[in-house]
């Protein structure tokens, strides 16, 4: 009987030890599971934060690029309007110049000399607008001789449409040098545009206005 009680006691004691051991194992397993879950959650949060930052940076860059493009477009539009305004002012000054014979006729003679000098032929025809034709007809021989003494310049009786200047042609009309104001403006359009921009926006001004970007 005594042995049975000792056996029961040993069994209960063994059972208790096993129960405590299992509870400890379960506790450690739970702690490990919780720690692993926490680590996974932390990693997931970090990934989500990184993805959110990446998306935010892409969105910010797109907004900056859009703003830069908009600013560039506005600057280009402003620059073009300023260039057009300067060209209009230049046209007004030319119109005023051609009305001032004291200043205009020497310039017209120089334009005639340059156009005639571009030809190897001696027999040439000079064409002017109606106003200049009326001015030059009475003094043509002296005017043409002073401009190009080595050429024989005939005065075209038919006026051409231009603000001022001269168009010189060969007698057969196959060769033509347009030294009118309109012809010169067309030939020098790119250089004129560049000069206007250089005067309106000195070196570095556009670059500074755009924050270092062109």
JSON list of C-alpha atoms in Angstrom, two decimals:
[
{"chain": "A", "resi": 1, "resn": "UNK", "atom": "CA", "xyz": [0.00, 0.00, 0.00]},
{"chain": "A", "resi": 2, "resn": "UNK", "atom": "CA", "xyz": [2.81, 2.27, 0.91]},
{"chain": "A", "resi": 3, "resn": "UNK", "atom": "CA", "xyz": [4.51, 1.54, -2.36]},
{"chain": "A", "resi": 4, "resn": "UNK", "atom": "CA", "xyz": [1.37, 2.45, -4.30]},
{"chain": "A", "resi": 5, "resn": "UNK", "atom": "CA", "xyz": [1.23, 5.83, -2.60]},
{"chain": "A", "resi": 6, "resn": "UNK", "atom": "CA", "xyz": [4.89, 6.45, -3.35]},
{"chain": "A", "resi": 7, "resn": "UNK", "atom": "CA", "xyz": [4.29, 5.53, -6.98]},
{"chain": "A", "resi": 8, "resn": "UNK", "atom": "CA", "xyz": [1.29, 7.85, -7.20]},
{"chain": "A", "resi": 9, "resn": "UNK", "atom": "CA", "xyz": [3.30, 10.63, -5.61]},
{"chain": "A", "resi": 10, "resn": "UNK", "atom": "CA", "xyz": [6.13, 10.09, -8.05]},
{"chain": "A", "resi": 11, "resn": "UNK", "atom": "CA", "xyz": [3.69, 10.10, -10.93]},
{"chain": "A", "resi": 12, "resn": "UNK", "atom": "CA", "xyz": [2.05, 13.36, -9.76]},
{"chain": "A", "resi": 13, "resn": "UNK", "atom": "CA", "xyz": [5.44, 14.95, -9.22]},
{"chain": "A", "resi": 14, "resn": "UNK", "atom": "CA", "xyz": [6.55, 13.87, -12.68]},
{"chain": "A", "resi": 15, "resn": "UNK", "atom": "CA", "xyz": [3.33, 15.17, -14.14]},
{"chain": "A", "resi": 16, "resn": "UNK", "atom": "CA", "xyz": [3.78, 18.51, -12.40]},
{"chain": "A", "resi": 17, "resn": "UNK", "atom": "CA", "xyz": [7.33, 18.83, -13.68]},
{"chain": "A", "resi": 18, "resn": "UNK", "atom": "CA", "xyz": [6.17, 18.01, -17.19]},
{"chain": "A", "resi": 19, "resn": "UNK", "atom": "CA", "xyz": [3.34, 20.51, -16.88]},
{"chain": "A", "resi": 20, "resn": "UNK", "atom": "CA", "xyz": [5.73, 23.22, -15.71]},
{"chain": "A", "resi": 21, "resn": "UNK", "atom": "CA", "xyz": [8.16, 22.34, -18.49]},
{"chain": "A", "resi": 22, "resn": "UNK", "atom": "CA", "xyz": [5.42, 22.42, -21.12]},
{"chain": "A", "resi": 23, "resn": "UNK", "atom": "CA", "xyz": [4.16, 25.76, -19.79]},
{"chain": "A", "resi": 24, "resn": "UNK", "atom": "CA", "xyz": [7.68, 27.16, -19.95]},
{"chain": "A", "resi": 25, "resn": "UNK", "atom": "CA", "xyz": [8.14, 25.81, -23.46]},
{"chain": "A", "resi": 26, "resn": "UNK", "atom": "CA", "xyz": [4.78, 27.26, -24.45]},
{"chain": "A", "resi": 27, "resn": "UNK", "atom": "CA", "xyz": [5.75, 30.58, -22.93]},
{"chain": "A", "resi": 28, "resn": "UNK", "atom": "CA", "xyz": [9.04, 30.61, -24.79]},
{"chain": "A", "resi": 29, "resn": "UNK", "atom": "CA", "xyz": [7.31, 29.62, -28.00]},
{"chain": "A", "resi": 30, "resn": "UNK", "atom": "CA", "xyz": [4.76, 32.37, -27.50]},
{"chain": "A", "resi": 31, "resn": "UNK", "atom": "CA", "xyz": [7.53, 34.89, -26.82]},
{"chain": "A", "resi": 32, "resn": "UNK", "atom": "CA", "xyz": [9.41, 33.72, -29.90]},
{"chain": "A", "resi": 33, "resn": "UNK", "atom": "CA", "xyz": [6.26, 33.93, -32.00]},
{"chain": "A", "resi": 34, "resn": "UNK", "atom": "CA", "xyz": [5.51, 37.41, -30.68]},
{"chain": "A", "resi": 35, "resn": "UNK", "atom": "CA", "xyz": [9.08, 38.55, -31.29]},
{"chain": "A", "resi": 36, "resn": "UNK", "atom": "CA", "xyz": [9.05, 37.13, -34.80]},
{"chain": "A", "resi": 37, "resn": "UNK", "atom": "CA", "xyz": [5.68, 38.74, -35.49]},
{"chain": "A", "resi": 38, "resn": "UNK", "atom": "CA", "xyz": [7.00, 42.02, -34.13]},
{"chain": "A", "resi": 39, "resn": "UNK", "atom": "CA", "xyz": [10.08, 41.80, -36.33]},
{"chain": "A", "resi": 40, "resn": "UNK", "atom": "CA", "xyz": [7.97, 41.01, -39.38]},
{"chain": "A", "resi": 41, "resn": "UNK", "atom": "CA", "xyz": [5.60, 43.84, -38.54]},
{"chain": "A", "resi": 42, "resn": "UNK", "atom": "CA", "xyz": [8.55, 46.20, -38.08]},
{"chain": "A", "resi": 43, "resn": "UNK", "atom": "CA", "xyz": [10.08, 45.14, -41.39]},
{"chain": "A", "resi": 44, "resn": "UNK", "atom": "CA", "xyz": [6.73, 45.55, -43.09]},
{"chain": "A", "resi": 45, "resn": "UNK", "atom": "CA", "xyz": [6.34, 49.00, -41.59]},
{"chain": "A", "resi": 46, "resn": "UNK", "atom": "CA", "xyz": [9.85, 49.93, -42.73]},
{"chain": "A", "resi": 47, "resn": "UNK", "atom": "CA", "xyz": [9.11, 48.71, -46.27]},
{"chain": "A", "resi": 48, "resn": "UNK", "atom": "CA", "xyz": [5.84, 50.63, -46.33]},
{"chain": "A", "resi": 49, "resn": "UNK", "atom": "CA", "xyz": [7.59, 53.75, -45.06]},
{"chain": "A", "resi": 50, "resn": "UNK", "atom": "CA", "xyz": [10.31, 53.39, -47.71]},
{"chain": "A", "resi": 51, "resn": "UNK", "atom": "CA", "xyz": [7.69, 52.84, -50.42]},
{"chain": "A", "resi": 52, "resn": "UNK", "atom": "CA", "xyz": [5.74, 55.85, -49.19]},
{"chain": "A", "resi": 53, "resn": "UNK", "atom": "CA", "xyz": [8.90, 57.97, -49.23]},
{"chain": "A", "resi": 54, "resn": "UNK", "atom": "CA", "xyz": [9.77, 56.75, -52.71]},
{"chain": "A", "resi": 55, "resn": "UNK", "atom": "CA", "xyz": [6.28, 57.57, -53.98]},
{"chain": "A", "resi": 56, "resn": "UNK", "atom": "CA", "xyz": [6.41, 60.97, -52.28]},
{"chain": "A", "resi": 57, "resn": "UNK", "atom": "CA", "xyz": [9.80, 61.71, -53.85]},
{"chain": "A", "resi": 58, "resn": "UNK", "atom": "CA", "xyz": [8.55, 60.71, -57.32]},
{"chain": "A", "resi": 59, "resn": "UNK", "atom": "CA", "xyz": [5.46, 62.85, -56.87]},
{"chain": "A", "resi": 60, "resn": "UNK", "atom": "CA", "xyz": [7.60, 65.77, -55.69]},
{"chain": "A", "resi": 61, "resn": "UNK", "atom": "CA", "xyz": [9.99, 65.41, -58.64]},
{"chain": "A", "resi": 62, "resn": "UNK", "atom": "CA", "xyz": [7.07, 65.31, -61.07]},
{"chain": "A", "resi": 63, "resn": "UNK", "atom": "CA", "xyz": [5.62, 68.44, -59.49]},
{"chain": "A", "resi": 64, "resn": "UNK", "atom": "CA", "xyz": [9.00, 70.20, -59.63]},
{"chain": "A", "resi": 65, "resn": "UNK", "atom": "CA", "xyz": [9.48, 69.21, -63.28]},
{"chain": "A", "resi": 66, "resn": "UNK", "atom": "CA", "xyz": [5.96, 70.35, -64.13]},
{"chain": "A", "resi": 67, "resn": "UNK", "atom": "CA", "xyz": [6.59, 73.69, -62.41]},
{"chain": "A", "resi": 68, "resn": "UNK", "atom": "CA", "xyz": [9.92, 74.05, -64.19]},
{"chain": "A", "resi": 69, "resn": "UNK", "atom": "CA", "xyz": [8.29, 73.36, -67.55]},
{"chain": "A", "resi": 70, "resn": "UNK", "atom": "CA", "xyz": [5.52, 75.84, -66.78]},
{"chain": "A", "resi": 71, "resn": "UNK", "atom": "CA", "xyz": [8.04, 78.47, -65.72]},
{"chain": "A", "resi": 72, "resn": "UNK", "atom": "CA", "xyz": [10.15, 77.82, -68.81]},
{"chain": "A", "resi": 73, "resn": "UNK", "atom": "CA", "xyz": [7.06, 78.19, -71.00]},
{"chain": "A", "resi": 74, "resn": "UNK", "atom": "CA", "xyz": [6.11, 81.44, -69.30]},
{"chain": "A", "resi": 75, "resn": "UNK", "atom": "CA", "xyz": [9.68, 82.74, -69.63]},
{"chain": "A", "resi": 76, "resn": "UNK", "atom": "CA", "xyz": [9.80, 81.79, -73.32]},
{"chain": "A", "resi": 77, "resn": "UNK", "atom": "CA", "xyz": [6.45, 83.51, -73.88]},
{"chain": "A", "resi": 78, "resn": "UNK", "atom": "CA", "xyz": [7.62, 86.63, -72.07]},
{"chain": "A", "resi": 79, "resn": "UNK", "atom": "CA", "xyz": [10.91, 86.63, -73.93]},
{"chain": "A", "resi": 80, "resn": "UNK", "atom": "CA", "xyz": [9.15, 86.28, -77.29]},
{"chain": "A", "resi": 81, "resn": "UNK", "atom": "CA", "xyz": [6.74, 89.12, -76.46]},
{"chain": "A", "resi": 82, "resn": "UNK", "atom": "CA", "xyz": [9.66, 91.35, -75.50]},
{"chain": "A", "resi": 83, "resn": "UNK", "atom": "CA", "xyz": [11.51, 90.51, -78.72]},
{"chain": "A", "resi": 84, "resn": "UNK", "atom": "CA", "xyz": [8.39, 91.29, -80.77]},
{"chain": "A", "resi": 85, "resn": "UNK", "atom": "CA", "xyz": [7.97, 94.58, -78.91]},
{"chain": "A", "resi": 86, "resn": "UNK", "atom": "CA", "xyz": [11.59, 95.55, -79.61]},
{"chain": "A", "resi": 87, "resn": "UNK", "atom": "CA", "xyz": [11.20, 94.63, -83.29]},
{"chain": "A", "resi": 88, "resn": "UNK", "atom": "CA", "xyz": [8.08, 96.77, -83.50]},
{"chain": "A", "resi": 89, "resn": "UNK", "atom": "CA", "xyz": [9.97, 99.66, -81.93]},
{"chain": "A", "resi": 90, "resn": "UNK", "atom": "CA", "xyz": [12.77, 99.10, -84.42]},
{"chain": "A", "resi": 91, "resn": "UNK", "atom": "CA", "xyz": [10.26, 99.21, -87.29]},
{"chain": "A", "resi": 92, "resn": "UNK", "atom": "CA", "xyz": [8.90, 102.50, -85.93]},
{"chain": "A", "resi": 93, "resn": "UNK", "atom": "CA", "xyz": [12.41, 103.95, -85.77]},
{"chain": "A", "resi": 94, "resn": "UNK", "atom": "CA", "xyz": [13.07, 102.86, -89.35]},
{"chain": "A", "resi": 95, "resn": "UNK", "atom": "CA", "xyz": [9.84, 104.55, -90.46]},
{"chain": "A", "resi": 96, "resn": "UNK", "atom": "CA", "xyz": [10.98, 107.72, -88.73]},
{"chain": "A", "resi": 97, "resn": "UNK", "atom": "CA", "xyz": [14.44, 107.40, -90.31]},
{"chain": "A", "resi": 98, "resn": "UNK", "atom": "CA", "xyz": [13.21, 107.19, -93.90]},
{"chain": "A", "resi": 99, "resn": "UNK", "atom": "CA", "xyz": [11.31, 110.44, -93.40]},
{"chain": "A", "resi": 100, "resn": "UNK", "atom": "CA", "xyz": [14.52, 112.25, -92.42]},
{"chain": "A", "resi": 101, "resn": "UNK", "atom": "CA", "xyz": [16.32, 112.80, -95.74]},
{"chain": "A", "resi": 102, "resn": "UNK", "atom": "CA", "xyz": [19.44, 114.23, -94.13]},
{"chain": "A", "resi": 103, "resn": "UNK", "atom": "CA", "xyz": [20.03, 110.96, -92.28]},
{"chain": "A", "resi": 104, "resn": "UNK", "atom": "CA", "xyz": [18.37, 108.53, -94.66]},
{"chain": "A", "resi": 105, "resn": "UNK", "atom": "CA", "xyz": [19.82, 109.40, -98.06]},
{"chain": "A", "resi": 106, "resn": "UNK", "atom": "CA", "xyz": [23.46, 108.76, -97.04]},
{"chain": "A", "resi": 107, "resn": "UNK", "atom": "CA", "xyz": [22.36, 105.40, -95.63]},
{"chain": "A", "resi": 108, "resn": "UNK", "atom": "CA", "xyz": [20.43, 104.64, -98.81]},
{"chain": "A", "resi": 109, "resn": "UNK", "atom": "CA", "xyz": [23.52, 105.47, -100.86]},
{"chain": "A", "resi": 110, "resn": "UNK", "atom": "CA", "xyz": [25.60, 103.12, -98.72]},
{"chain": "A", "resi": 111, "resn": "UNK", "atom": "CA", "xyz": [23.03, 100.35, -99.18]},
{"chain": "A", "resi": 112, "resn": "UNK", "atom": "CA", "xyz": [23.16, 100.91, -102.94]},
{"chain": "A", "resi": 113, "resn": "UNK", "atom": "CA", "xyz": [26.97, 100.80, -102.93]},
{"chain": "A", "resi": 114, "resn": "UNK", "atom": "CA", "xyz": [27.05, 97.56, -100.99]},
{"chain": "A", "resi": 115, "resn": "UNK", "atom": "CA", "xyz": [24.46, 95.86, -103.20]},
{"chain": "A", "resi": 116, "resn": "UNK", "atom": "CA", "xyz": [26.16, 97.00, -106.42]},
{"chain": "A", "resi": 117, "resn": "UNK", "atom": "CA", "xyz": [29.54, 95.91, -105.11]},
{"chain": "A", "resi": 118, "resn": "UNK", "atom": "CA", "xyz": [28.28, 92.35, -104.73]},
{"chain": "A", "resi": 119, "resn": "UNK", "atom": "CA", "xyz": [27.99, 92.05, -108.55]},
{"chain": "A", "resi": 120, "resn": "UNK", "atom": "CA", "xyz": [30.78, 91.32, -110.99]},
{"chain": "A", "resi": 121, "resn": "UNK", "atom": "CA", "xyz": [28.66, 92.74, -113.80]},
{"chain": "A", "resi": 122, "resn": "UNK", "atom": "CA", "xyz": [28.75, 96.45, -114.58]},
{"chain": "A", "resi": 123, "resn": "UNK", "atom": "CA", "xyz": [25.27, 96.88, -116.08]},
{"chain": "A", "resi": 124, "resn": "UNK", "atom": "CA", "xyz": [22.81, 96.86, -113.17]},
{"chain": "A", "resi": 125, "resn": "UNK", "atom": "CA", "xyz": [19.31, 98.04, -112.35]},
{"chain": "A", "resi": 126, "resn": "UNK", "atom": "CA", "xyz": [18.35, 99.67, -109.04]},
{"chain": "A", "resi": 127, "resn": "UNK", "atom": "CA", "xyz": [14.78, 99.54, -107.75]},
{"chain": "A", "resi": 128, "resn": "UNK", "atom": "CA", "xyz": [13.29, 101.72, -104.98]},
{"chain": "A", "resi": 129, "resn": "UNK", "atom": "CA", "xyz": [9.92, 102.32, -103.41]},
{"chain": "A", "resi": 130, "resn": "UNK", "atom": "CA", "xyz": [7.71, 105.10, -104.77]},
{"chain": "A", "resi": 131, "resn": "UNK", "atom": "CA", "xyz": [8.86, 107.72, -102.25]},
{"chain": "A", "resi": 132, "resn": "UNK", "atom": "CA", "xyz": [12.56, 107.10, -102.79]},
{"chain": "A", "resi": 133, "resn": "UNK", "atom": "CA", "xyz": [12.06, 106.88, -106.54]},
{"chain": "A", "resi": 134, "resn": "UNK", "atom": "CA", "xyz": [10.61, 110.38, -106.49]},
{"chain": "A", "resi": 135, "resn": "UNK", "atom": "CA", "xyz": [13.49, 111.64, -104.38]},
{"chain": "A", "resi": 136, "resn": "UNK", "atom": "CA", "xyz": [16.23, 110.11, -106.51]},
{"chain": "A", "resi": 137, "resn": "UNK", "atom": "CA", "xyz": [14.95, 110.59, -110.04]},
{"chain": "A", "resi": 138, "resn": "UNK", "atom": "CA", "xyz": [16.15, 114.23, -110.30]},
{"chain": "A", "resi": 139, "resn": "UNK", "atom": "CA", "xyz": [19.61, 113.47, -108.87]},
{"chain": "A", "resi": 140, "resn": "UNK", "atom": "CA", "xyz": [20.09, 109.90, -109.98]},
{"chain": "A", "resi": 141, "resn": "UNK", "atom": "CA", "xyz": [23.29, 110.31, -112.01]},
{"chain": "A", "resi": 142, "resn": "UNK", "atom": "CA", "xyz": [25.15, 112.03, -109.18]},
{"chain": "A", "resi": 143, "resn": "UNK", "atom": "CA", "xyz": [23.68, 109.70, -106.53]},
{"chain": "A", "resi": 144, "resn": "UNK", "atom": "CA", "xyz": [24.51, 106.49, -108.43]},
{"chain": "A", "resi": 145, "resn": "UNK", "atom": "CA", "xyz": [27.96, 107.73, -109.46]},
{"chain": "A", "resi": 146, "resn": "UNK", "atom": "CA", "xyz": [28.88, 108.51, -105.86]},
{"chain": "A", "resi": 147, "resn": "UNK", "atom": "CA", "xyz": [27.62, 105.10, -104.72]},
{"chain": "A", "resi": 148, "resn": "UNK", "atom": "CA", "xyz": [29.32, 102.93, -107.40]},
{"chain": "A", "resi": 149, "resn": "UNK", "atom": "CA", "xyz": [31.47, 104.78, -109.88]},
{"chain": "A", "resi": 150, "resn": "UNK", "atom": "CA", "xyz": [32.62, 101.50, -111.50]},
{"chain": "A", "resi": 151, "resn": "UNK", "atom": "CA", "xyz": [29.05, 100.40, -112.29]},
{"chain": "A", "resi": 152, "resn": "UNK", "atom": "CA", "xyz": [26.45, 101.57, -114.74]},
{"chain": "A", "resi": 153, "resn": "UNK", "atom": "CA", "xyz": [23.32, 101.77, -112.62]},
{"chain": "A", "resi": 154, "resn": "UNK", "atom": "CA", "xyz": [19.99, 102.21, -114.34]},
{"chain": "A", "resi": 155, "resn": "UNK", "atom": "CA", "xyz": [17.05, 103.51, -112.32]},
{"chain": "A", "resi": 156, "resn": "UNK", "atom": "CA", "xyz": [14.05, 101.18, -112.48]},
{"chain": "A", "resi": 157, "resn": "UNK", "atom": "CA", "xyz": [10.99, 103.35, -113.19]},
{"chain": "A", "resi": 158, "resn": "UNK", "atom": "CA", "xyz": [8.66, 100.84, -111.54]},
{"chain": "A", "resi": 159, "resn": "UNK", "atom": "CA", "xyz": [8.53, 101.21, -107.75]},
{"chain": "A", "resi": 160, "resn": "UNK", "atom": "CA", "xyz": [8.81, 98.21, -105.46]},
{"chain": "A", "resi": 161, "resn": "UNK", "atom": "CA", "xyz": [6.98, 97.60, -102.20]},
{"chain": "A", "resi": 162, "resn": "UNK", "atom": "CA", "xyz": [9.30, 98.11, -99.23]},
{"chain": "A", "resi": 163, "resn": "UNK", "atom": "CA", "xyz": [9.83, 100.52, -96.36]},
{"chain": "A", "resi": 164, "resn": "UNK", "atom": "CA", "xyz": [13.18, 101.65, -97.70]},
{"chain": "A", "resi": 165, "resn": "UNK", "atom": "CA", "xyz": [16.50, 100.51, -99.04]},
{"chain": "A", "resi": 166, "resn": "UNK", "atom": "CA", "xyz": [17.23, 99.24, -102.53]},
{"chain": "A", "resi": 167, "resn": "UNK", "atom": "CA", "xyz": [17.00, 96.11, -104.65]},
{"chain": "A", "resi": 168, "resn": "UNK", "atom": "CA", "xyz": [19.76, 95.77, -107.27]},
{"chain": "A", "resi": 169, "resn": "UNK", "atom": "CA", "xyz": [19.39, 93.32, -110.16]},
{"chain": "A", "resi": 170, "resn": "UNK", "atom": "CA", "xyz": [21.28, 92.29, -113.25]},
{"chain": "A", "resi": 171, "resn": "UNK", "atom": "CA", "xyz": [19.87, 93.62, -116.50]},
{"chain": "A", "resi": 172, "resn": "UNK", "atom": "CA", "xyz": [18.31, 90.26, -117.33]},
{"chain": "A", "resi": 173, "resn": "UNK", "atom": "CA", "xyz": [16.81, 90.01, -113.82]},
{"chain": "A", "resi": 174, "resn": "UNK", "atom": "CA", "xyz": [18.40, 86.62, -113.12]},
{"chain": "A", "resi": 175, "resn": "UNK", "atom": "CA", "xyz": [20.57, 87.91, -110.29]},
{"chain": "A", "resi": 176, "resn": "UNK", "atom": "CA", "xyz": [19.05, 89.97, -107.52]},
{"chain": "A", "resi": 177, "resn": "UNK", "atom": "CA", "xyz": [20.42, 91.51, -104.31]},
{"chain": "A", "resi": 178, "resn": "UNK", "atom": "CA", "xyz": [17.66, 92.60, -101.95]},
{"chain": "A", "resi": 179, "resn": "UNK", "atom": "CA", "xyz": [19.18, 95.30, -99.76]},
{"chain": "A", "resi": 180, "resn": "UNK", "atom": "CA", "xyz": [15.85, 96.74, -98.69]},
{"chain": "A", "resi": 181, "resn": "UNK", "atom": "CA", "xyz": [15.13, 96.98, -94.98]},
{"chain": "A", "resi": 182, "resn": "UNK", "atom": "CA", "xyz": [12.81, 93.98, -95.26]},
{"chain": "A", "resi": 183, "resn": "UNK", "atom": "CA", "xyz": [15.41, 91.96, -97.17]},
{"chain": "A", "resi": 184, "resn": "UNK", "atom": "CA", "xyz": [18.12, 92.77, -94.65]},
{"chain": "A", "resi": 185, "resn": "UNK", "atom": "CA", "xyz": [15.80, 91.95, -91.75]},
{"chain": "A", "resi": 186, "resn": "UNK", "atom": "CA", "xyz": [15.04, 88.56, -93.30]},
{"chain": "A", "resi": 187, "resn": "UNK", "atom": "CA", "xyz": [18.72, 87.73, -93.90]},
{"chain": "A", "resi": 188, "resn": "UNK", "atom": "CA", "xyz": [19.76, 88.90, -90.47]},
{"chain": "A", "resi": 189, "resn": "UNK", "atom": "CA", "xyz": [16.72, 87.59, -88.59]},
{"chain": "A", "resi": 190, "resn": "UNK", "atom": "CA", "xyz": [18.65, 85.09, -86.45]},
{"chain": "A", "resi": 191, "resn": "UNK", "atom": "CA", "xyz": [21.44, 87.53, -85.60]},
{"chain": "A", "resi": 192, "resn": "UNK", "atom": "CA", "xyz": [18.94, 90.32, -84.90]},
{"chain": "A", "resi": 193, "resn": "UNK", "atom": "CA", "xyz": [17.00, 88.01, -82.60]},
{"chain": "A", "resi": 194, "resn": "UNK", "atom": "CA", "xyz": [20.21, 87.08, -80.77]},
{"chain": "A", "resi": 195, "resn": "UNK", "atom": "CA", "xyz": [21.28, 90.72, -80.38]},
{"chain": "A", "resi": 196, "resn": "UNK", "atom": "CA", "xyz": [17.90, 91.70, -78.98]},
{"chain": "A", "resi": 197, "resn": "UNK", "atom": "CA", "xyz": [18.05, 88.84, -76.46]},
{"chain": "A", "resi": 198, "resn": "UNK", "atom": "CA", "xyz": [21.58, 89.84, -75.46]},
{"chain": "A", "resi": 199, "resn": "UNK", "atom": "CA", "xyz": [20.45, 93.41, -74.83]},
{"chain": "A", "resi": 200, "resn": "UNK", "atom": "CA", "xyz": [17.26, 92.41, -73.01]},
{"chain": "A", "resi": 201, "resn": "UNK", "atom": "CA", "xyz": [18.84, 89.59, -71.00]},
{"chain": "A", "resi": 202, "resn": "UNK", "atom": "CA", "xyz": [22.57, 90.12, -70.32]},
{"chain": "A", "resi": 203, "resn": "UNK", "atom": "CA", "xyz": [24.69, 87.01, -69.87]},
{"chain": "A", "resi": 204, "resn": "UNK", "atom": "CA", "xyz": [23.49, 84.93, -66.92]},
{"chain": "A", "resi": 205, "resn": "UNK", "atom": "CA", "xyz": [20.19, 86.78, -66.40]},
{"chain": "A", "resi": 206, "resn": "UNK", "atom": "CA", "xyz": [18.00, 84.06, -67.88]},
{"chain": "A", "resi": 207, "resn": "UNK", "atom": "CA", "xyz": [20.09, 81.40, -66.16]},
{"chain": "A", "resi": 208, "resn": "UNK", "atom": "CA", "xyz": [19.63, 83.11, -62.78]},
{"chain": "A", "resi": 209, "resn": "UNK", "atom": "CA", "xyz": [15.92, 83.66, -63.32]},
{"chain": "A", "resi": 210, "resn": "UNK", "atom": "CA", "xyz": [15.41, 79.96, -63.94]},
{"chain": "A", "resi": 211, "resn": "UNK", "atom": "CA", "xyz": [17.34, 78.89, -60.86]},
{"chain": "A", "resi": 212, "resn": "UNK", "atom": "CA", "xyz": [20.36, 77.72, -62.78]},
{"chain": "A", "resi": 213, "resn": "UNK", "atom": "CA", "xyz": [18.40, 76.01, -65.58]},
{"chain": "A", "resi": 214, "resn": "UNK", "atom": "CA", "xyz": [17.94, 77.02, -69.15]}
]
